[in-house]
XYZ file of C-alpha atoms in Angstrom:
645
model
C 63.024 -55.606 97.788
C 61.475 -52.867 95.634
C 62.079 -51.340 92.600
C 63.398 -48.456 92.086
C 63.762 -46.525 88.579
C 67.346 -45.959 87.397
C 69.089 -45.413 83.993
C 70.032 -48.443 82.097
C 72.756 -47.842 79.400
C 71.619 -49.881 76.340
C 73.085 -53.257 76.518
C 73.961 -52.844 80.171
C 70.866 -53.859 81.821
C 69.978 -57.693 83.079
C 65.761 -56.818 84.530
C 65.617 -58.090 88.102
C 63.616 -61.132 88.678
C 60.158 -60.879 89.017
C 56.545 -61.881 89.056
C 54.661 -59.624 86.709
C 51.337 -59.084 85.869
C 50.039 -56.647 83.490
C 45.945 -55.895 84.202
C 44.206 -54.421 81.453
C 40.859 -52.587 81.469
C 39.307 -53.487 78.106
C 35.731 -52.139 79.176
C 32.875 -50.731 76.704
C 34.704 -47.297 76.995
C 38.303 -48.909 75.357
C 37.788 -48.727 71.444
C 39.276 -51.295 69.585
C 41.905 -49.663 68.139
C 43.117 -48.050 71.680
C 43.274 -51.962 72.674
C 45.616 -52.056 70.182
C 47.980 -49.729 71.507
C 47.923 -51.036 74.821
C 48.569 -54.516 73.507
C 51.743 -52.589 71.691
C 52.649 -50.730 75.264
C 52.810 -54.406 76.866
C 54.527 -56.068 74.195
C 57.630 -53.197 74.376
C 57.446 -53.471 78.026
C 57.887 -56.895 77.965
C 60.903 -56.736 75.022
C 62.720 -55.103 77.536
C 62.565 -57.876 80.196
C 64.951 -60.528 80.751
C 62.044 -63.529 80.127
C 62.734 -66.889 81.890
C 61.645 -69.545 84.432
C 64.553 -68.038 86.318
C 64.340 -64.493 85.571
C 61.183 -62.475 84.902
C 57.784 -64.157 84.854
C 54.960 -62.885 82.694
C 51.314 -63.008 83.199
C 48.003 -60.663 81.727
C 44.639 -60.250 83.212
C 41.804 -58.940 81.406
C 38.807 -57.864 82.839
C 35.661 -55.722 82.315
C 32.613 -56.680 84.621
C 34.245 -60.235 84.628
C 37.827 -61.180 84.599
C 40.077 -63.512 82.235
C 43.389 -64.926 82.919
C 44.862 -64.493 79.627
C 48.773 -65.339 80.320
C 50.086 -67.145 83.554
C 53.027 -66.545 84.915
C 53.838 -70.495 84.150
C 52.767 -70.169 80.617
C 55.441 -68.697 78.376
C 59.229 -69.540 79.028
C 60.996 -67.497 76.016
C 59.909 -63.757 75.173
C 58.926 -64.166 71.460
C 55.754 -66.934 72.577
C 54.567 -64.443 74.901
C 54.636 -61.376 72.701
C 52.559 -63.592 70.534
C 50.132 -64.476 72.992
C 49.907 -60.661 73.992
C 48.972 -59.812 70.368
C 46.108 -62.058 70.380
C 44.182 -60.884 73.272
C 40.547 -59.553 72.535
C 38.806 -56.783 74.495
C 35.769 -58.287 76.851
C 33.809 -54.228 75.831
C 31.467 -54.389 78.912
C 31.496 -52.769 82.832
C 34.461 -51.593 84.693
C 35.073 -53.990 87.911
C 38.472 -52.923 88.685
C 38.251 -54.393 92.212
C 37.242 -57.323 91.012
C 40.709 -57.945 88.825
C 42.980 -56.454 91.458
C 41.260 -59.499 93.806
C 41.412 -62.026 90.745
C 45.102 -61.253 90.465
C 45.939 -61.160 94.099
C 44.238 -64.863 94.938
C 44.923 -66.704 91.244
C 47.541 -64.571 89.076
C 50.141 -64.331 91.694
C 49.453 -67.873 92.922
C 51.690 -70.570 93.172
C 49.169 -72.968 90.895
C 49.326 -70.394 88.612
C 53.060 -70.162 88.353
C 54.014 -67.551 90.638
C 57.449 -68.229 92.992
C 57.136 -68.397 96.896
C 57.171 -64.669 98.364
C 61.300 -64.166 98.926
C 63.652 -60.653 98.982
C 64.947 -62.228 94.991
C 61.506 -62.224 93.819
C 59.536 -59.073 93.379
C 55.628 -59.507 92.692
C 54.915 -56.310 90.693
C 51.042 -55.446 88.952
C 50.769 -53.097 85.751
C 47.037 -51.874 86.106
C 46.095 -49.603 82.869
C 42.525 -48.532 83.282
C 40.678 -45.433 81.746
C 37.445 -45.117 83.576
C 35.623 -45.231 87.324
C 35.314 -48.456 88.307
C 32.144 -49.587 89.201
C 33.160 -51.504 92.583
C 35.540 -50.789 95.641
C 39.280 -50.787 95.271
C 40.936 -49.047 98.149
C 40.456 -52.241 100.637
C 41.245 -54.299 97.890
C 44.176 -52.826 96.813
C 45.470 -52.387 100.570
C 45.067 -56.131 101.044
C 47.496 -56.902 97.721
C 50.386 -54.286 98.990
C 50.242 -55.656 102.045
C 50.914 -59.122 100.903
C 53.745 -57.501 99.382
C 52.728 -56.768 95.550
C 53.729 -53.589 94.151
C 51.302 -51.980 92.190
C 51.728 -49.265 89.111
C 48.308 -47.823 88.242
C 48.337 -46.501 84.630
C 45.397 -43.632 83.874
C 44.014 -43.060 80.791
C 41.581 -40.023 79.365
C 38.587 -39.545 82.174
C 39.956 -41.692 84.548
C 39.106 -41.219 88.356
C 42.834 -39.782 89.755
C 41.252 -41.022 93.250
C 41.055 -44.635 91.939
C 44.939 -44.445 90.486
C 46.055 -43.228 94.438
C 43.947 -45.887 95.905
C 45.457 -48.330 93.901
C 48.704 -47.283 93.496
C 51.659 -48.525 95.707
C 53.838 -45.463 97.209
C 55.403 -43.540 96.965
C 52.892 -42.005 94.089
C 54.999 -39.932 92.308
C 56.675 -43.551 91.274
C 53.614 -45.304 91.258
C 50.897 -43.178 89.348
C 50.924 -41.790 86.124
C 48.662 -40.401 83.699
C 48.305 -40.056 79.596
C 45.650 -37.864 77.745
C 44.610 -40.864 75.277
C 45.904 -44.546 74.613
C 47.578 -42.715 71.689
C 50.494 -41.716 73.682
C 50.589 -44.367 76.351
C 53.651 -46.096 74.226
C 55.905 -42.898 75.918
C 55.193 -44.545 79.398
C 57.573 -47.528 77.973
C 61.071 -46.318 79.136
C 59.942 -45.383 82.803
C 59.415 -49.377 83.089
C 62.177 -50.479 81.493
C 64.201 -48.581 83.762
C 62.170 -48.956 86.800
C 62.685 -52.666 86.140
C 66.473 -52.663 85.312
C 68.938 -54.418 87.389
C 72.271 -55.699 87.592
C 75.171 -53.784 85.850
C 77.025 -55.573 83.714
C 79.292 -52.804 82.632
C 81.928 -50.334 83.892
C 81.506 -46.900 85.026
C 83.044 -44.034 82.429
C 82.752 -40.592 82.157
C 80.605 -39.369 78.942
C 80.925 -36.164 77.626
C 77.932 -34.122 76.980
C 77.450 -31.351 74.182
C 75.011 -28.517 74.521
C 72.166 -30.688 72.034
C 72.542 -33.386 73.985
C 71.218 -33.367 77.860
C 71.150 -35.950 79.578
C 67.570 -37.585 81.306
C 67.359 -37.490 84.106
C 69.169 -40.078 86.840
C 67.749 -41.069 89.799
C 70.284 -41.067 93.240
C 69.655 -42.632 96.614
C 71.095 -40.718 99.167
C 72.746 -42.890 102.762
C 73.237 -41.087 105.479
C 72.150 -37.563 104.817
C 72.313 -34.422 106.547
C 70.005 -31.524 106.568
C 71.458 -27.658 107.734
C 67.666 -26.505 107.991
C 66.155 -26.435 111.518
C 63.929 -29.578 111.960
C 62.309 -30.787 114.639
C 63.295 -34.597 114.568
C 66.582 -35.896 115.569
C 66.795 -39.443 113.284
C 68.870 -39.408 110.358
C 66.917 -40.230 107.340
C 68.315 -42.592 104.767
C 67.709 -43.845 101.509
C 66.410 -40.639 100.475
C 65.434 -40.545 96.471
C 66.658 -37.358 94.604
C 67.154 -36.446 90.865
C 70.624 -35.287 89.617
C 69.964 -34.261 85.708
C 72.507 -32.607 83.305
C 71.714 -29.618 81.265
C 72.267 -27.588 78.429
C 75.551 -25.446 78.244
C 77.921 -23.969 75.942
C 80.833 -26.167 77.531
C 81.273 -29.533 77.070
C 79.227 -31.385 80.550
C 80.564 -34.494 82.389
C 78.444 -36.892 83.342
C 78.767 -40.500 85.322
C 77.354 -43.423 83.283
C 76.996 -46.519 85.596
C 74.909 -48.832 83.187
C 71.613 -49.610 85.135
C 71.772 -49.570 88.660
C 70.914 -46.943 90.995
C 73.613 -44.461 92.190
C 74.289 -43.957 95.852
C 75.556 -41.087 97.338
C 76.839 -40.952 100.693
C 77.053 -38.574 103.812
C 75.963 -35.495 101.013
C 75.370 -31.781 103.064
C 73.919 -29.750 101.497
C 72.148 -26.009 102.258
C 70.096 -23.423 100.722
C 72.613 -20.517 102.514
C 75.702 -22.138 101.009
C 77.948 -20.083 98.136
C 80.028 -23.098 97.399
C 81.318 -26.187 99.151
C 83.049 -29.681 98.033
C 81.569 -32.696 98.864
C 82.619 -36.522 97.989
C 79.650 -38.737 95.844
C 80.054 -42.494 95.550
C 78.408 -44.548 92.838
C 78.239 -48.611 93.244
C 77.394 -50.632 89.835
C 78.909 -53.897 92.354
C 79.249 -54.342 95.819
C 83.033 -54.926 95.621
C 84.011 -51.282 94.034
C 82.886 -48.116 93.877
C 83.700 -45.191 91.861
C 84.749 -42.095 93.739
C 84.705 -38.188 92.704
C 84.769 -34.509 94.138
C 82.793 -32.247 93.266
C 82.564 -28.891 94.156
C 79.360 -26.789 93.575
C 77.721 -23.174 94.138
C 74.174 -22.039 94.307
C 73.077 -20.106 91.535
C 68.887 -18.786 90.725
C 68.399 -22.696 89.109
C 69.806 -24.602 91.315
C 73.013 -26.064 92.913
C 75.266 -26.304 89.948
C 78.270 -29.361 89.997
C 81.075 -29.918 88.159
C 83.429 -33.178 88.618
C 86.920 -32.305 89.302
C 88.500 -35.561 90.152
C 87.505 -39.573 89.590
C 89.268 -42.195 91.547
C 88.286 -45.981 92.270
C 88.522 -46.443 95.632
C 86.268 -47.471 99.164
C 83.514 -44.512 99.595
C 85.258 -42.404 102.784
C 83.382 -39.964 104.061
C 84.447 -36.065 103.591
C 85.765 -33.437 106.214
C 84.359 -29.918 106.052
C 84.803 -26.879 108.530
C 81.901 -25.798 110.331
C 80.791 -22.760 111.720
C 78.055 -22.036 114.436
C 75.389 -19.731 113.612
C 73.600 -20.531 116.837
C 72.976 -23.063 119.078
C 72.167 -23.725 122.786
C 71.728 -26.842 124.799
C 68.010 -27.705 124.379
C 67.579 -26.211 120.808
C 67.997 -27.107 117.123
C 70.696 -25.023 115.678
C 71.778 -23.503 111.406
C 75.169 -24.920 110.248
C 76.843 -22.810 107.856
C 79.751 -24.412 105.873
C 83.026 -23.056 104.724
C 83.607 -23.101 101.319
C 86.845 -25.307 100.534
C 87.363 -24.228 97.398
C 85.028 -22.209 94.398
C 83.962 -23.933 91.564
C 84.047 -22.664 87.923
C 81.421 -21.556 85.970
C 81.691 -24.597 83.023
C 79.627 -26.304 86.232
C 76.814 -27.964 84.534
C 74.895 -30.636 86.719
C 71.848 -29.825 88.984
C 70.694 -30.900 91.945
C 66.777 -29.816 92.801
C 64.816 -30.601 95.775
C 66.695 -31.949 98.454
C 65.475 -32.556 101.681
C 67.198 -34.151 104.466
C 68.097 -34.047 108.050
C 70.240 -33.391 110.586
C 71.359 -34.987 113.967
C 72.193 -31.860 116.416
C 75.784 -31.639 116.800
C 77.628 -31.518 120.269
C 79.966 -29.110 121.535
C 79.655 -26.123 119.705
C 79.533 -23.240 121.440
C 76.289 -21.812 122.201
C 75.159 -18.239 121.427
C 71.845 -16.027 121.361
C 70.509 -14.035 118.229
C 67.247 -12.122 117.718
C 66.576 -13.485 113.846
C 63.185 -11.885 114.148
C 64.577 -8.370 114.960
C 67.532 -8.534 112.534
C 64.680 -9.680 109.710
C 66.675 -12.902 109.343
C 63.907 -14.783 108.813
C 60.898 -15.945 105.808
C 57.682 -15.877 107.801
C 54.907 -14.251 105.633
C 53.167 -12.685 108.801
C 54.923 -13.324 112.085
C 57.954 -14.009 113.277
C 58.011 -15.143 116.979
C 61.617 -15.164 119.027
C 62.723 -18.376 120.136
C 66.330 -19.062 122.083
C 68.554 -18.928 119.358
C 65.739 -19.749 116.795
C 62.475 -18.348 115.884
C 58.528 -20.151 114.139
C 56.530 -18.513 112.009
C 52.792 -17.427 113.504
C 49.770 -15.878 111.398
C 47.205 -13.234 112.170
C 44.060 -14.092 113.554
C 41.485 -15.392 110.844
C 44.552 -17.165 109.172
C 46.074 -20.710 109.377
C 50.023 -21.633 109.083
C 50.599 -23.681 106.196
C 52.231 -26.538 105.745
C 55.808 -25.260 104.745
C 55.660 -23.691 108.140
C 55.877 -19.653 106.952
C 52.920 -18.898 105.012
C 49.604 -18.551 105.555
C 46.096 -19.349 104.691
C 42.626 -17.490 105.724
C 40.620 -20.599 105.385
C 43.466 -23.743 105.178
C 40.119 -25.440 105.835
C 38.237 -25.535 102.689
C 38.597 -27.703 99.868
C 38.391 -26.054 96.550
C 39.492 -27.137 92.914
C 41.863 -24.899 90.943
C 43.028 -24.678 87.016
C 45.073 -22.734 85.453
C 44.199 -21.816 81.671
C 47.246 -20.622 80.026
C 47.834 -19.156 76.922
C 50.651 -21.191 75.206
C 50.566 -19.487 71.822
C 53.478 -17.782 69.106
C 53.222 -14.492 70.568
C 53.938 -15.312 74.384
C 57.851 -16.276 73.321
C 59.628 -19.107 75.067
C 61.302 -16.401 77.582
C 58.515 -14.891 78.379
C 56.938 -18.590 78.737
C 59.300 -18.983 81.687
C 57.858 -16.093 83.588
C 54.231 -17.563 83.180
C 55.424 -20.579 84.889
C 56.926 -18.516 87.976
C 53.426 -16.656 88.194
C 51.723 -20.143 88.526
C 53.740 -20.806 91.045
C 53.427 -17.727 92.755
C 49.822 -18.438 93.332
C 50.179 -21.884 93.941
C 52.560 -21.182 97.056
C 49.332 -19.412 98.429
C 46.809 -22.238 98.462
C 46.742 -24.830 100.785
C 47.482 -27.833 98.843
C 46.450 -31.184 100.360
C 44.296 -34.223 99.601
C 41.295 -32.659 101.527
C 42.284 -28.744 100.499
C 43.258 -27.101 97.498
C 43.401 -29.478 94.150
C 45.249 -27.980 91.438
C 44.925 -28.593 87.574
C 46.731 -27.366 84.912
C 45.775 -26.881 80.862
C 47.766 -24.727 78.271
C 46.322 -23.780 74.845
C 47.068 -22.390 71.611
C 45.349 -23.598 68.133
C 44.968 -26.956 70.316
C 43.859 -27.698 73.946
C 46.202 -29.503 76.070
C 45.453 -30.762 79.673
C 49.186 -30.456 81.224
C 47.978 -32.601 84.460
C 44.408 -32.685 85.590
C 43.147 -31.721 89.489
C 43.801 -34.269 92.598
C 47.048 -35.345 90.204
C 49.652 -33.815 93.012
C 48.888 -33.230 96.302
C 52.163 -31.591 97.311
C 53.108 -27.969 96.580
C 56.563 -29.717 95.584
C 55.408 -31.387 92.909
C 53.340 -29.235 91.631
C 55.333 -26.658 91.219
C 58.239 -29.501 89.550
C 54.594 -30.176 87.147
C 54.665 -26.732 86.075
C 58.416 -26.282 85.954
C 58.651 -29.260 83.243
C 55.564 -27.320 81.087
C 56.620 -27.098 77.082
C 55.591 -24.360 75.243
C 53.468 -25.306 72.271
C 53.885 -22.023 70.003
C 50.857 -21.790 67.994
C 47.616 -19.619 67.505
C 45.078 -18.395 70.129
C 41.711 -20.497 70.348
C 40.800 -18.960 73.805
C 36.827 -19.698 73.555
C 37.967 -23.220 72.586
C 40.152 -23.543 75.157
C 37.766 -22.209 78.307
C 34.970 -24.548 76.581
C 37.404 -27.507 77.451
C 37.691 -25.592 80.902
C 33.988 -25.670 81.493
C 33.347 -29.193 79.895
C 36.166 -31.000 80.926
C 38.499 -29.700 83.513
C 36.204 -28.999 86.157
C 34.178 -32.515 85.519
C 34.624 -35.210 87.970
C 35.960 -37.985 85.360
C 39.604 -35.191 85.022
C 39.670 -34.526 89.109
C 37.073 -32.493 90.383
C 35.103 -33.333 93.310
C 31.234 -32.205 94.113
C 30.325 -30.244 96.359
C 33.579 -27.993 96.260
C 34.104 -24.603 94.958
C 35.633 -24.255 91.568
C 38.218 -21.338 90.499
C 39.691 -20.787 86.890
C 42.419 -18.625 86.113
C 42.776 -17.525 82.349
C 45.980 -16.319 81.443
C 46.694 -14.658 77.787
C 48.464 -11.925 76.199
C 45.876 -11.387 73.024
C 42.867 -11.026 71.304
C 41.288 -14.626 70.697
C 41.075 -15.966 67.404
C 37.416 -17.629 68.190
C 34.083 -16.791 69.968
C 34.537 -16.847 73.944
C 31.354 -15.096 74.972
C 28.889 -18.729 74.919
C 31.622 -19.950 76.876
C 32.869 -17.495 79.506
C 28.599 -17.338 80.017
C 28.502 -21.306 80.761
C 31.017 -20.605 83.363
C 29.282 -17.778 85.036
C 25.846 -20.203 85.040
C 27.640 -22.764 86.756
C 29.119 -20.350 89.465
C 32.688 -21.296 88.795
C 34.771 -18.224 90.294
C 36.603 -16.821 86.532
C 39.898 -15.052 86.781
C 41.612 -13.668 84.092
C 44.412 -12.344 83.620
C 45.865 -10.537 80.254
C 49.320 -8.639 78.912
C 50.494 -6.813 76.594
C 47.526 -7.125 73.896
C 45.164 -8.731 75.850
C 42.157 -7.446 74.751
C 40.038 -5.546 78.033
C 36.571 -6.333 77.277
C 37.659 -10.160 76.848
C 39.301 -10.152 79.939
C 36.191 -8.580 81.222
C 33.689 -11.157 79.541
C 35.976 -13.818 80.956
C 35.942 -12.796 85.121
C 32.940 -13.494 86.874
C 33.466 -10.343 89.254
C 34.688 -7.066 88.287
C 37.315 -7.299 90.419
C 38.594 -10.541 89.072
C 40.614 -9.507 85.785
C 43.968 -7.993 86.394
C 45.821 -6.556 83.439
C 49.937 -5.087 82.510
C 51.564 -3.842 79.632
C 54.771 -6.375 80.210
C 55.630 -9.736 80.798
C 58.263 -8.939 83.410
C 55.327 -7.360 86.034
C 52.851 -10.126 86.071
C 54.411 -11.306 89.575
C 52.564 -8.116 90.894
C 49.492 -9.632 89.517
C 50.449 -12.800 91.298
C 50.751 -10.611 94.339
C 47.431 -9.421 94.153
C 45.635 -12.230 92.701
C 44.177 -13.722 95.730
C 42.277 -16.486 95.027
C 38.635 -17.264 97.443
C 38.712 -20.574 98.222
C 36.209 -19.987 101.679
C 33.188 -21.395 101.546
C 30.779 -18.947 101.609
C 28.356 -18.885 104.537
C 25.106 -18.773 104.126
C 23.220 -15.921 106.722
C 19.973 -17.522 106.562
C 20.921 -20.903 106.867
C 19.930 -22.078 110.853
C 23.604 -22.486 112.000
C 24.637 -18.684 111.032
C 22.039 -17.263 112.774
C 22.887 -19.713 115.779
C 26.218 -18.395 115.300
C 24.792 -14.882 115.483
C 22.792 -14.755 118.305
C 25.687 -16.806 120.724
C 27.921 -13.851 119.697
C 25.547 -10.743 120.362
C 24.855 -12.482 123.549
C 28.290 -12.909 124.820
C 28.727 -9.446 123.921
C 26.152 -8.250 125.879
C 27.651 -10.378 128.765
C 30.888 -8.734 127.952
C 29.528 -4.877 127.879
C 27.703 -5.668 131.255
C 30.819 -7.303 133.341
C 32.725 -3.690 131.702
C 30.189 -0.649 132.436
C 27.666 -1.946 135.567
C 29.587 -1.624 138.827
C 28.790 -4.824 141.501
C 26.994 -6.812 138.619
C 28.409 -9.889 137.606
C 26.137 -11.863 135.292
C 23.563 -10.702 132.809
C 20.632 -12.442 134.527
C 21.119 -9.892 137.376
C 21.155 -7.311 135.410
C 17.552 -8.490 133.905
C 16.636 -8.783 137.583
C 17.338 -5.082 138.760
C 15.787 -4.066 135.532
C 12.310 -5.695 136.683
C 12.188 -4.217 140.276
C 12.543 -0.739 138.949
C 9.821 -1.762 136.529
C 7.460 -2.625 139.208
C 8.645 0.133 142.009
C 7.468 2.476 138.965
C 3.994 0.616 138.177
């Protein structure tokens, strides 16, 4: 089976068992002392695991251009000897053959000489790699080869690492898999994530905590069985299994919250709808297969999010829930929009929030059918057109423009690859409030690119006396979670170093070691809201030289001229006196990501002469009577030539 992250309540958790391997990079580019701390990240890892013959097996390969087997899995029965192996492992400083360990590891490390269990649905075989460079040899095939034999692989990045290599390596889903840290400094924060993702059994009872406003929870992770969606979707299974987040937050009433030590929670047969006001629902949570807890909830959609609040806990076998439905419209060979009847409203003390949730929807039988126009009546969210469909409708773009992938908006060139980051001005004088609204504008633009492996790459960096790279580009390849990225931005509340910030931009950002790819066109946006506290003129200049496409954006007292100095076009600095208009700006702020043709290059002018030809063609079918092709219309033009010779 595979892990899973979920919240272990301290002294609740027993770790599954499981082969693990932890494989370091300890190349040239590791200093010393940032050995050390990942030596200290392992060793709290590891404190955290259930060690045994029986239980979790531990193993560590170091490599550089060569590999080591430092610590087999057969080595070490009790924790303490294998901490104090792990402290006592040296760095190899030389090359970078990543593919080379992941292959080590695959055919020795995870064999059975080596101590490793025969493959089984107890034993999990899971691979730590923490690397902070390109590696110098192939890992995608490598890495394919080792999750197919069933190994599940985390790939740690560090610094300039390649973001391509992590995805290669990384099993999926990669939002679980991959994750990234600025410097080894901070890769001891990455500890938790594995303890939970590695907890399992719970060994305690469910209960009810109450939660004040200083203390939100983390967030849980939920598995959801049996799932319906009440969006129109064009497949008929039922999905299952489903991963979601369920997180409390802040509020000036005491929260409630379900605590079921370690183990995932499962909900089951959950509906839920963007259109609804309020309905009730039933969620089950298992900590053992013989029980599970049972509570209503009932919930109503507010600007954040579906808010919950428990009314009721019973223990009791999960049933599934009754609500009344109501057609909106459906006929016999079309998907149809469920809208639910509220059973009851819920309170405002409602505190828990439910975000993202996508699921589907088997179409239901027997309802009566019935036909409505949701293009004429406006009932619809396409950004350009809206075509009529029985009982439905799909979204259509103008010509020159491509349907993206959420199905409504639309792209003039969905084609083109470009890399994107956002420089934002994190500093005192923005305000946390007003912080907020900078997040919605980067999302406003980021709903407008096309955002895909092979499209639009988005990175993210916020400044104020420091520099800070929030995620760098090729990190998220889904509009979903980049936006979430941006969403879980802090504000850091300091001074204004803008020249220091768009040298980082220039040097960094846009380099291929943080993201970028070659060959693709790079766009900046600068956001800030006042006059810079350094020099930004050497480096708005470097940007211009290396033809990287400078936005900027200011409010309130941005200073004009910087703003000016910053864009690379005239056109490309928007200003406003107030935070609460710069979703105008968004509006406006259309961001080139086209690849430019070149006129003179062969294929344009190919292009070219085709399309004055078949115009020509076209004029002559329209305005010559009885002439059908333009070679006869060259034809008649030579007779009269010669009858006048």
């Amino acid at each position: 089976h595979r892990l899973a992250p979920s919240r272990p309540a301290a002294g609740l958790c027993r770790t599954r068992p499981m082969d693990l391997v932890f494989i370091v990079d300890s190349s040239r580019s590791v200093r010393p002392s940032e050995f050390e701390q990942v030596k200290v990240f392992l060793t709290k890892v590891i404190e955290g695991l259930d060690v045994g013959p029986n239980a979790t097996r531990v193993g560590v390969v170091n490599y550089a251009s060569g590999v080591k087997n430092e610590v087999s899995l057969k080595t070490y029965r009790n924790k303490a000897a294998l901490v104090k192996a792990v402290t006592k492992i040296e760095p190899l400083a030389t090359g970078t053959m990543t593919g080379l360990a992941i292959q080590f590891a695959m055919n020795v490390a995870f064999s059975e000489a080596e101590g490793a269990r025969v493959r089984s649905s107890d034993i999990s075989k899971v691979a730590i790699i923490v690397t902070d460079g390109r590696p110098q040899d192939n890992v995608k095939d490598v890495a394919a080869r080792a999750r197919d034999l069933g190994i599940q692989i985390f790939a740690i990045g560090v610094g300039r690492v390649d973001m391509n290599t992590l995805r290669q390596i990384a099993s999926t889903p990669l939002e679980d898999h991959v994750d990234y840290v600025e410097s080894y400094s901070i890769i001891e924060k990455l500890t938790k994530k594995f303890q939970e993702a590695f907890c399992g059994e719970c060994t305690g009872s469910a209960e009810i905590k109450e939660i004040t406003k200083t203390q939100p929870s983390d967030t849980e992770s939920f598995k959801i069985l049996n799932a319906f969606n009440l969006q129109e979707t064009s497949s008929s299974r039922v999905k299952t299994k489903l991963r979601r987040k369920l997180k409390t937050k802040d509020s000036r009433d005491p929260l409630l919250r379900l605590n079921c030590g370690g183990t995932p929670h499962w909900c089951k047969n959950l509906v839920f709808s963007s259109s609804l006001i309020s309905f009730d629902f039933t969620f089950c949570s298992f900590c053992r297969s013989s029980w599970s807890s049972r509570m209503t909830v009932s919930a109503h959609l507010i600007n954040d999010g579906v808010r919950l609040q428990v009314q009721s806990v019973s223990y009791s076998n999960c049933k599934t829930f009754d609500l009344t439905s109501k057609y909106l419209c459906l006929m016999s060979t079309v998907w149809c929009i469920l809208k639910i009847i509220p059973l009851s409203l819920c309170s405002d003390r409602a505190s828990t929030v439910f975000s993202s949730l996508t699921l589907t929807l088997t179409r239901p039988s027997r309802l009566p059918p019935a036909v409505s126009d949701l293009c004429a009546t406006g009932d619809h969210d396409c950004e350009q057109v809206c075509v009529s469909m029985p009982g439905s409708y799909k979204c259509a773009c103008n010509e020159g423009f491509t349907l993206l992938e959420d199905g409504k908006s639309c792209s003039a060139c969905s084609s083109s690859a470009t890399d994107v980051v956002f420089l934002i001005d994190g500093s005192k004088s923005v305000r946390p409030e007003n912080f907020e609204l900078v997040k919605r504008f980067i999302n406003q633009i980021v709903d407008k690119l096309d955002v895909a492996e092979n499209k639009a790459h988005v990175g993210l960096v916020q400044y104020s006396s420091s520099v800070r790279q929030e995620f760098p580009l090729g990190l998220y390849n889904t509009k979903k979670d980049l936006k979430d990225a941006v969403k879980n931005m802090s504000y850091m509340e300091k001074g204004t170093m803008t020249g220091q910030a768009l040298r980082y931009l220039v040097d960094n950002s846009f380099s291929v070691s943080h993201g970028a790819r070659p060959g693709v066109s790079k766009v900046g946006i600068v956001f800030t809201d006042g006059r810079s506290q350094d020099y930004i003129g050497d480096a708005a200049k470097k940007a211009k030289e290396k033809e990287f496409k400078m936005y900027a954006v200011g409010v309130g007292n941005a200073v004009e001229d910087e703003l000016k100095e910053i864009a690379s076009d005239p056109q490309h600095y928007f200003y406003t006196a107030d935070f609460k208009t710069i979703n105008q700006i968004a509006k406006k702020l259309h961001v080139k990501v086209c690849k430019e043709e070149n006129p003179c290059e062969c294929e344009s002018i190919v292009k070219f002469r085709t399309k004055v030809e078949d115009d020509i063609k076209a004029l002559t079918k329209k305005y010559i009577l009885f002439e059908t092709s333009l070679e006869a219309v060259t034809k008649r033009i030579a007779a009269l030539e010669n009858k006048i010779v």
